[in-house]
Amino acid sequence: MAEILALVEARLRSAFGEPVARAAVTFLGTDRIEVLRFAEGDLVRYATLGMSAHPMTDPTAVVADPLRGPRAELVLTVRGGLAPTDGLLRPLAVLAASPQVEGLVVAPGASLDVGEPLWEGAPFSSVLVAEPGGLVEDLELDDPMDPVLFFPLLPMTPNEAAWKRVHGAAALQERWLARGTDLRDPLRTAVALD
């Protein structure tokens, strides 16, 4: 586990540079989850470290395989200095712990909801899990382990999350793209959903 996390942190550092801050959260009955903060120009990136220590397991599986199964970490990017986004640390750790706590398998197109604003005053309480491979390259591990995927998270307003449940993740992403939505703006309003 420690070896995997060292490789994951090295991959994050190669993609984003040295972290400017880190925080750790431990939930009862789970391993420690860290959230690293990286600064790049006017962007602030928050990345989890610890979710990939164990493979995500289908909650219906009779026995959890300790080696095989999808592994992932989460990355959320916002424009810095516009909102108190450091409040993201705990919600991101909660989302990263959800595979251990709830038996959730995180995959592209999924919605993850923390049930409260992602940071103080945020218009978002949920995120859309986007396709991996864009920001951080997948991290291959020794056989028989699956690679670690780095999922970008896209904050959603409650209206966007409800619309996505009806129309699907691809339709919401197309709507964002068509309207030129800046998904990194921590103060943005919901995209027009008419």
Coordinates of N, CA and C in Angstrom, one line a residue:
M1 N 0.8 -1.2 0.0 CA 0.0 0.0 0.0 C 0.9 1.3 0.0
A2 N 1.9 1.3 0.9 CA 2.7 2.5 1.0 C 3.5 2.7 -0.4
E3 N 3.9 1.6 -1.0 CA 4.6 1.7 -2.3 C 3.7 2.3 -3.3
I4 N 2.5 1.8 -3.4 CA 1.5 2.4 -4.4 C 1.3 3.8 -4.2
L5 N 1.1 4.3 -2.9 CA 0.9 5.7 -2.7 C 2.1 6.5 -3.0
A6 N 3.3 6.0 -2.8 CA 4.5 6.7 -3.1 C 4.5 6.9 -4.6
L7 N 4.2 5.9 -5.4 CA 4.1 6.0 -6.9 C 3.1 7.0 -7.3
V8 N 1.9 7.0 -6.6 CA 0.8 7.9 -7.0 C 1.3 9.4 -6.7
E9 N 1.9 9.6 -5.6 CA 2.3 11.0 -5.2 C 3.4 11.4 -6.2
A10 N 4.3 10.5 -6.6 CA 5.3 10.9 -7.6 C 4.6 11.3 -9.0
R11 N 3.6 10.6 -9.3 CA 2.9 10.9 -10.6 C 2.2 12.2 -10.5
L12 N 1.6 12.5 -9.3 CA 0.9 13.8 -9.1 C 2.0 15.0 -9.2
R13 N 3.1 14.7 -8.6 CA 4.2 15.8 -8.6 C 4.7 16.0 -10.0
S14 N 4.8 14.9 -10.8 CA 5.3 15.1 -12.1 C 4.3 15.8 -13.0
A15 N 3.1 15.7 -12.7 CA 2.0 16.4 -13.4 C 1.8 17.9 -13.0
F16 N 1.9 18.1 -11.7 CA 1.5 19.4 -11.1 C 2.6 20.2 -10.4
G17 N 3.8 19.5 -10.2 CA 4.9 20.2 -9.4 C 4.8 19.8 -7.9
E18 N 5.4 20.6 -7.1 CA 5.4 20.3 -5.7 C 4.1 20.8 -5.1
P19 N 3.5 20.1 -4.2 CA 2.3 20.5 -3.5 C 2.6 21.7 -2.6
V20 N 1.7 22.7 -2.5 CA 1.9 23.8 -1.6 C 1.3 23.6 -0.3
A21 N 0.5 22.6 -0.1 CA -0.1 22.2 1.1 C -0.7 20.8 1.0
R22 N -0.9 20.2 2.2 CA -1.5 18.9 2.3 C -2.2 18.7 3.6
A23 N -3.3 18.0 3.6 CA -4.0 17.7 4.8 C -4.4 16.3 4.8
A24 N -4.6 15.7 6.0 CA -5.0 14.3 6.1 C -6.2 14.2 6.9
V25 N -7.1 13.2 6.5 CA -8.3 13.0 7.2 C -8.4 11.5 7.4
T26 N -8.8 11.0 8.6 CA -9.1 9.6 8.8 C -10.5 9.4 9.3
F27 N -11.2 8.5 8.6 CA -12.6 8.2 9.0 C -12.6 6.9 9.8
L28 N -13.4 6.7 10.7 CA -13.5 5.5 11.5 C -13.6 4.3 10.6
G29 N -12.7 3.4 10.8 CA -12.7 2.1 10.0 C -12.1 2.2 8.6
T30 N -11.4 3.3 8.3 CA -10.8 3.5 7.0 C -9.3 3.9 7.1
D31 N -8.6 3.8 6.0 CA -7.2 4.2 5.9 C -7.2 5.7 5.8
R32 N -6.1 6.4 6.1 CA -6.0 7.8 6.0 C -6.1 8.2 4.5
I33 N -6.8 9.3 4.3 CA -6.9 10.0 3.0 C -6.2 11.3 3.1
E34 N -5.3 11.6 2.2 CA -4.7 12.9 2.2 C -5.2 13.7 1.0
V35 N -5.2 15.0 1.1 CA -5.6 15.9 0.0 C -4.4 16.8 -0.2
L36 N -3.8 16.8 -1.4 CA -2.7 17.7 -1.8 C -3.2 18.9 -2.6
R37 N -2.7 20.0 -2.3 CA -3.0 21.2 -3.0 C -1.9 21.7 -3.8
F38 N -2.1 21.9 -5.1 CA -1.1 22.4 -6.0 C -1.5 23.7 -6.6
A39 N -0.6 24.6 -6.8 CA -0.9 25.9 -7.4 C -0.1 26.0 -8.8
E40 N -0.9 26.4 -9.8 CA -0.3 26.6 -11.1 C -0.9 27.8 -11.8
G41 N -0.2 28.9 -11.7 CA -0.7 30.2 -12.2 C -1.9 30.6 -11.4
D42 N -3.1 30.8 -12.0 CA -4.3 31.2 -11.3 C -5.1 30.0 -10.9
L43 N -4.6 28.8 -11.2 CA -5.4 27.6 -10.9 C -4.9 26.9 -9.7
V44 N -5.8 26.4 -8.9 CA -5.5 25.6 -7.7 C -6.1 24.2 -8.0
R45 N -5.2 23.2 -7.8 CA -5.7 21.8 -8.0 C -5.6 21.1 -6.7
Y46 N -6.7 20.3 -6.4 CA -6.7 19.5 -5.2 C -6.8 18.0 -5.7
A47 N -5.9 17.2 -5.1 CA -5.8 15.8 -5.5 C -5.8 14.9 -4.3
T48 N -6.5 13.9 -4.4 CA -6.6 12.9 -3.2 C -5.4 12.0 -3.3
L49 N -5.0 11.5 -2.2 CA -3.9 10.5 -2.1 C -4.3 9.5 -1.0
G50 N -4.6 8.3 -1.4 CA -5.0 7.2 -0.5 C -6.1 6.4 -1.0
M51 N -6.9 6.9 -1.8 CA -8.1 6.2 -2.4 C -7.6 5.0 -3.2
S52 N -6.4 5.1 -3.8 CA -5.9 4.0 -4.7 C -5.2 2.9 -3.9
A53 N -5.1 3.1 -2.6 CA -4.3 2.1 -1.8 C -4.9 0.7 -1.9
H54 N -6.2 0.6 -2.1 CA -7.0 -0.6 -2.3 C -7.8 -0.6 -3.5
P55 N -8.0 -1.7 -4.2 CA -8.9 -1.7 -5.3 C -10.4 -1.4 -4.9
M56 N -11.1 -0.8 -5.7 CA -12.6 -0.6 -5.5 C -13.3 -1.9 -5.8
T57 N -14.2 -2.3 -4.9 CA -14.8 -3.6 -5.0 C -16.3 -3.5 -5.2
D58 N -16.9 -4.2 -6.1 CA -18.3 -4.3 -6.3 C -18.9 -4.7 -5.0
P59 N -19.9 -3.9 -4.4 CA -20.5 -4.2 -3.1 C -21.3 -5.6 -3.2
T60 N -21.6 -6.1 -4.3 CA -22.3 -7.4 -4.4 C -21.3 -8.5 -4.4
A61 N -20.0 -8.3 -4.5 CA -19.0 -9.4 -4.6 C -19.0 -10.1 -3.2
V62 N -18.9 -11.4 -3.3 CA -18.9 -12.2 -2.0 C -17.6 -12.0 -1.3
V63 N -16.5 -11.9 -2.0 CA -15.2 -11.7 -1.5 C -14.4 -10.6 -2.2
A64 N -13.8 -9.7 -1.5 CA -13.1 -8.6 -2.1 C -11.7 -9.1 -2.5
D65 N -11.3 -8.9 -3.7 CA -10.0 -9.3 -4.2 C -9.0 -8.2 -3.7
P66 N -8.0 -8.5 -3.0 CA -7.0 -7.5 -2.5 C -6.1 -6.9 -3.5
L67 N -6.1 -7.5 -4.7 CA -5.2 -7.0 -5.8 C -5.9 -6.5 -7.0
R68 N -6.9 -7.2 -7.5 CA -7.5 -6.9 -8.7 C -8.7 -6.0 -8.4
G69 N -9.0 -5.1 -9.4 CA -10.1 -4.2 -9.3 C -9.6 -2.7 -9.6
P70 N -10.5 -1.9 -10.0 CA -10.2 -0.5 -10.4 C -9.6 0.3 -9.2
R71 N -8.6 1.1 -9.5 CA -8.0 2.0 -8.5 C -8.1 3.4 -9.0
A72 N -8.3 4.4 -8.1 CA -8.4 5.7 -8.6 C -8.0 6.7 -7.6
E73 N -7.8 8.0 -8.0 CA -7.6 9.1 -7.2 C -8.5 10.2 -7.9
L74 N -8.8 11.3 -7.1 CA -9.7 12.3 -7.6 C -8.9 13.6 -7.7
V75 N -9.2 14.4 -8.7 CA -8.5 15.7 -8.9 C -9.6 16.8 -9.2
L76 N -9.6 17.9 -8.5 CA -10.6 19.0 -8.7 C -9.8 20.2 -8.9
T77 N -10.1 21.0 -10.0 CA -9.4 22.2 -10.3 C -10.3 23.4 -10.3
V78 N -9.9 24.5 -9.6 CA -10.7 25.7 -9.5 C -9.7 26.9 -9.8
R79 N -10.3 28.0 -10.1 CA -9.6 29.3 -10.2 C -9.3 29.8 -8.8
G80 N -8.1 30.1 -8.5 CA -7.7 30.5 -7.1 C -8.1 31.9 -6.8
G81 N -8.3 32.2 -5.5 CA -8.5 33.6 -5.1 C -9.9 34.1 -5.2
L82 N -10.8 33.4 -5.7 CA -12.2 33.8 -6.0 C -13.2 33.4 -4.9
A83 N -12.8 32.3 -4.2 CA -13.7 31.7 -3.2 C -12.8 30.9 -2.2
P84 N -13.3 30.7 -1.0 CA -12.6 30.0 0.0 C -12.6 28.4 -0.2
T85 N -11.9 28.1 -1.3 CA -12.0 26.7 -1.8 C -11.2 25.7 -1.0
D86 N -10.4 26.2 0.0 CA -9.6 25.2 0.8 C -10.6 24.4 1.7
G87 N -11.9 24.8 1.8 CA -12.9 24.0 2.4 C -13.2 22.7 1.7
L88 N -12.6 22.6 0.5 CA -12.7 21.4 -0.3 C -12.0 20.2 0.3
L89 N -11.1 20.4 1.2 CA -10.2 19.3 1.7 C -11.1 18.2 2.3
R90 N -12.0 18.5 3.2 CA -12.8 17.5 3.9 C -13.7 16.8 2.9
P91 N -14.5 17.6 2.1 CA -15.4 16.9 1.2 C -14.7 16.0 0.2
L92 N -13.5 16.4 -0.3 CA -12.8 15.5 -1.2 C -12.3 14.2 -0.5
A93 N -11.9 14.4 0.7 CA -11.5 13.2 1.5 C -12.7 12.3 1.7
V94 N -13.9 12.8 1.9 CA -15.1 12.0 2.1 C -15.4 11.3 0.8
L95 N -15.3 11.9 -0.3 CA -15.5 11.3 -1.6 C -14.5 10.2 -1.9
A96 N -13.2 10.5 -1.5 CA -12.2 9.5 -1.7 C -12.3 8.3 -0.8
A97 N -12.9 8.4 0.3 CA -13.1 7.3 1.3 C -14.4 6.5 0.9
S98 N -15.3 7.0 0.1 CA -16.5 6.4 -0.2 C -16.4 4.9 -0.7
P99 N -15.4 4.6 -1.5 CA -15.2 3.2 -1.9 C -15.0 2.2 -0.7
Q100 N -14.2 2.7 0.3 CA -14.0 1.9 1.5 C -15.2 1.9 2.4
V101 N -15.9 3.0 2.6 CA -17.0 3.2 3.5 C -18.3 2.6 2.9
E102 N -18.6 2.9 1.7 CA -19.9 2.5 1.1 C -19.8 1.4 0.0
G103 N -18.6 0.9 -0.3 CA -18.4 -0.1 -1.3 C -18.7 0.5 -2.7
L104 N -18.5 1.8 -2.9 CA -18.8 2.4 -4.1 C -17.7 2.2 -5.1
V105 N -18.0 2.0 -6.4 CA -17.0 1.9 -7.4 C -17.2 3.2 -8.2
V106 N -16.2 4.1 -8.1 CA -16.2 5.4 -8.8 C -15.8 5.1 -10.3
A107 N -16.6 5.7 -11.2 CA -16.3 5.5 -12.6 C -16.8 6.8 -13.4
P108 N -16.3 7.0 -14.6 CA -16.7 8.2 -15.4 C -18.2 8.2 -15.6
G109 N -18.7 9.4 -15.5 CA -20.2 9.6 -15.6 C -20.9 9.6 -14.3
A110 N -20.3 9.1 -13.3 CA -21.0 9.0 -12.0 C -21.1 10.4 -11.3
S111 N -22.1 10.5 -10.5 CA -22.3 11.7 -9.7 C -21.9 11.3 -8.3
L112 N -21.2 12.2 -7.6 CA -20.9 12.0 -6.2 C -21.4 13.2 -5.5
D113 N -22.1 13.0 -4.4 CA -22.7 14.1 -3.6 C -22.3 14.1 -2.2
V114 N -21.8 15.2 -1.6 CA -21.4 15.2 -0.2 C -22.6 15.8 0.7
G115 N -23.7 16.2 0.1 CA -24.8 16.6 0.9 C -24.7 18.0 1.5
E116 N -23.6 18.7 1.2 CA -23.4 20.0 1.7 C -22.6 20.8 0.7
P117 N -22.5 22.1 0.8 CA -21.6 22.8 -0.1 C -20.2 22.3 -0.1
L118 N -19.5 22.3 -1.2 CA -18.2 21.8 -1.3 C -17.2 22.6 -0.5
W119 N -17.5 23.9 -0.4 CA -16.8 24.9 0.5 C -17.8 25.9 0.9
E120 N -17.4 26.7 1.8 CA -18.4 27.7 2.4 C -18.9 28.6 1.3
G121 N -20.2 28.7 1.2 CA -20.8 29.5 0.2 C -20.9 28.9 -1.2
A122 N -20.4 27.7 -1.4 CA -20.3 27.1 -2.8 C -21.7 26.8 -3.3
P123 N -21.9 27.1 -4.6 CA -23.2 26.7 -5.2 C -23.3 25.2 -5.6
F124 N -22.2 24.4 -5.2 CA -22.1 23.0 -5.6 C -22.1 22.1 -4.4
S125 N -22.8 21.0 -4.4 CA -22.7 20.0 -3.4 C -22.3 18.6 -4.0
S126 N -22.3 18.6 -5.3 CA -21.9 17.3 -6.0 C -21.0 17.6 -7.1
V127 N -20.4 16.5 -7.6 CA -19.5 16.6 -8.7 C -19.8 15.5 -9.7
L128 N -19.4 15.7 -11.0 CA -19.5 14.7 -12.0 C -18.1 14.2 -12.2
V129 N -18.0 12.9 -12.2 CA -16.7 12.2 -12.5 C -16.4 12.2 -14.0
A130 N -15.3 12.8 -14.4 CA -15.0 12.9 -15.8 C -14.0 11.8 -16.2
E131 N -13.8 11.7 -17.5 CA -12.9 10.7 -18.0 C -11.4 10.9 -17.6
P132 N -10.7 9.9 -17.2 CA -9.3 10.1 -16.8 C -8.4 10.2 -17.9
G133 N -7.1 10.5 -17.6 CA -6.1 10.5 -18.7 C -5.7 11.9 -19.2
G134 N -6.5 12.9 -19.0 CA -6.2 14.2 -19.5 C -5.2 15.0 -18.7
L135 N -5.5 15.2 -17.4 CA -4.7 16.0 -16.5 C -3.5 15.2 -16.1
V136 N -3.7 14.0 -15.6 CA -2.7 13.1 -15.1 C -2.7 11.8 -15.8
E137 N -1.6 11.3 -16.3 CA -1.6 10.0 -17.0 C -1.8 8.9 -16.1
D138 N -2.5 7.9 -16.6 CA -2.8 6.7 -15.8 C -1.4 6.1 -15.2
L139 N -1.5 5.5 -14.1 CA -0.3 5.0 -13.4 C -0.4 3.4 -13.5
E140 N 0.5 2.8 -14.3 CA 0.5 1.4 -14.5 C 1.1 0.8 -13.2
L141 N 0.5 -0.3 -12.7 CA 1.1 -1.0 -11.6 C 1.5 -2.4 -12.0
D142 N 2.2 -3.2 -11.2 CA 2.6 -4.5 -11.5 C 1.4 -5.4 -11.6
D143 N 1.5 -6.4 -12.5 CA 0.4 -7.4 -12.6 C 0.3 -8.1 -11.3
P144 N -0.9 -8.5 -10.9 CA -2.2 -8.4 -11.6 C -3.0 -7.1 -11.3
M145 N -2.4 -6.1 -10.7 CA -3.1 -4.9 -10.3 C -3.5 -4.0 -11.4
D146 N -4.7 -3.5 -11.3 CA -5.2 -2.5 -12.3 C -4.4 -1.2 -12.2
P147 N -4.3 -0.4 -13.3 CA -3.6 0.9 -13.1 C -4.4 1.8 -12.3
V148 N -3.8 2.9 -11.7 CA -4.4 3.9 -11.0 C -4.9 5.0 -12.0
L149 N -6.2 5.3 -12.0 CA -6.7 6.3 -12.8 C -6.9 7.6 -12.0
F150 N -6.7 8.7 -12.6 CA -6.9 10.0 -12.0 C -8.1 10.7 -12.6
F151 N -9.2 10.7 -11.8 CA -10.5 11.2 -12.3 C -10.6 12.7 -12.0
P152 N -10.8 13.5 -13.1 CA -11.1 14.9 -12.8 C -12.6 15.0 -12.3
L153 N -12.8 15.9 -11.4 CA -14.2 16.1 -10.8 C -14.7 17.5 -11.3
L154 N -15.9 17.5 -11.8 CA -16.5 18.7 -12.3 C -17.7 19.1 -11.4
P155 N -17.5 20.2 -10.6 CA -18.6 20.6 -9.7 C -19.9 20.8 -10.4
M156 N -21.0 20.4 -9.8 CA -22.4 20.6 -10.4 C -23.3 21.3 -9.4
T157 N -24.1 22.2 -9.9 CA -25.1 22.8 -9.1 C -26.2 21.7 -8.9
P158 N -27.1 21.9 -7.9 CA -28.2 21.0 -7.7 C -29.1 20.8 -9.0
N159 N -29.3 21.9 -9.7 CA -30.1 21.8 -10.9 C -29.4 21.0 -12.0
E160 N -28.1 21.2 -12.1 CA -27.3 20.5 -13.1 C -27.3 19.0 -12.7
A161 N -27.2 18.7 -11.4 CA -27.2 17.3 -11.0 C -28.5 16.6 -11.3
A162 N -29.6 17.3 -11.1 CA -30.9 16.8 -11.3 C -31.1 16.6 -12.8
W163 N -30.7 17.5 -13.7 CA -30.8 17.4 -15.1 C -29.9 16.3 -15.6
K164 N -28.8 16.1 -15.0 CA -27.9 15.0 -15.4 C -28.5 13.6 -15.1
R165 N -29.2 13.5 -14.0 CA -29.9 12.2 -13.7 C -30.9 11.9 -14.8
V166 N -31.6 12.8 -15.4 CA -32.6 12.6 -16.4 C -32.0 12.4 -17.8
H167 N -31.0 13.2 -18.1 CA -30.5 13.2 -19.5 C -29.1 12.6 -19.7
G168 N -28.4 12.3 -18.6 CA -27.1 11.6 -18.6 C -25.9 12.6 -18.6
A169 N -24.8 12.0 -18.3 CA -23.6 12.8 -18.1 C -23.1 13.4 -19.4
A170 N -23.2 12.6 -20.5 CA -22.7 13.2 -21.8 C -23.5 14.4 -22.2
A171 N -24.8 14.3 -22.0 CA -25.7 15.5 -22.4 C -25.3 16.7 -21.6
L172 N -25.0 16.5 -20.3 CA -24.7 17.7 -19.4 C -23.3 18.3 -19.9
Q173 N -22.4 17.4 -20.2 CA -21.1 17.9 -20.6 C -21.2 18.6 -22.0
E174 N -22.1 18.1 -22.9 CA -22.3 18.8 -24.1 C -22.9 20.1 -23.9
R175 N -23.8 20.2 -23.0 CA -24.5 21.5 -22.6 C -23.4 22.5 -22.1
W176 N -22.6 22.0 -21.2 CA -21.5 22.9 -20.7 C -20.6 23.4 -21.8
L177 N -20.2 22.5 -22.7 CA -19.4 22.9 -23.8 C -20.0 23.9 -24.8
A178 N -21.3 23.6 -25.1 CA -22.0 24.4 -26.1 C -22.2 25.9 -25.5
R179 N -22.3 26.0 -24.2 CA -22.6 27.3 -23.6 C -21.3 27.9 -23.1
G180 N -20.1 27.3 -23.4 CA -18.8 27.9 -23.0 C -18.7 28.0 -21.5
T181 N -19.2 27.1 -20.7 CA -19.2 27.1 -19.2 C -17.7 26.9 -18.7
D182 N -17.3 27.9 -17.9 CA -16.0 27.7 -17.2 C -16.2 26.9 -16.0
L183 N -15.9 25.6 -16.1 CA -16.1 24.7 -15.0 C -15.1 24.9 -13.9
R184 N -14.1 25.7 -14.1 CA -13.1 26.0 -13.0 C -13.5 27.2 -12.2
D185 N -14.5 27.9 -12.6 CA -15.0 29.1 -11.9 C -15.7 28.7 -10.7
P186 N -15.2 29.0 -9.5 CA -15.8 28.5 -8.2 C -17.1 29.3 -7.9
L187 N -17.3 30.4 -8.7 CA -18.5 31.3 -8.5 C -19.6 31.1 -9.6
R188 N -19.3 30.2 -10.5 CA -20.2 30.2 -11.7 C -21.7 29.8 -11.2
T189 N -22.6 30.1 -12.1 CA -24.0 29.7 -11.9 C -24.3 28.5 -12.7
A190 N -25.5 27.9 -12.6 CA -25.8 26.8 -13.4 C -25.9 27.2 -14.8
V191 N -25.6 26.2 -15.7 CA -25.7 26.4 -17.1 C -27.2 26.4 -17.4
A192 N -27.6 27.1 -18.5 CA -29.0 27.1 -18.9 C -29.4 25.7 -19.3
L193 N -30.5 25.3 -18.7 CA -30.9 23.9 -19.0 C -32.2 23.8 -19.7
D194 N -32.6 24.9 -20.4 CA -33.9 24.9 -21.1 C -33.9 24.0 -22.4

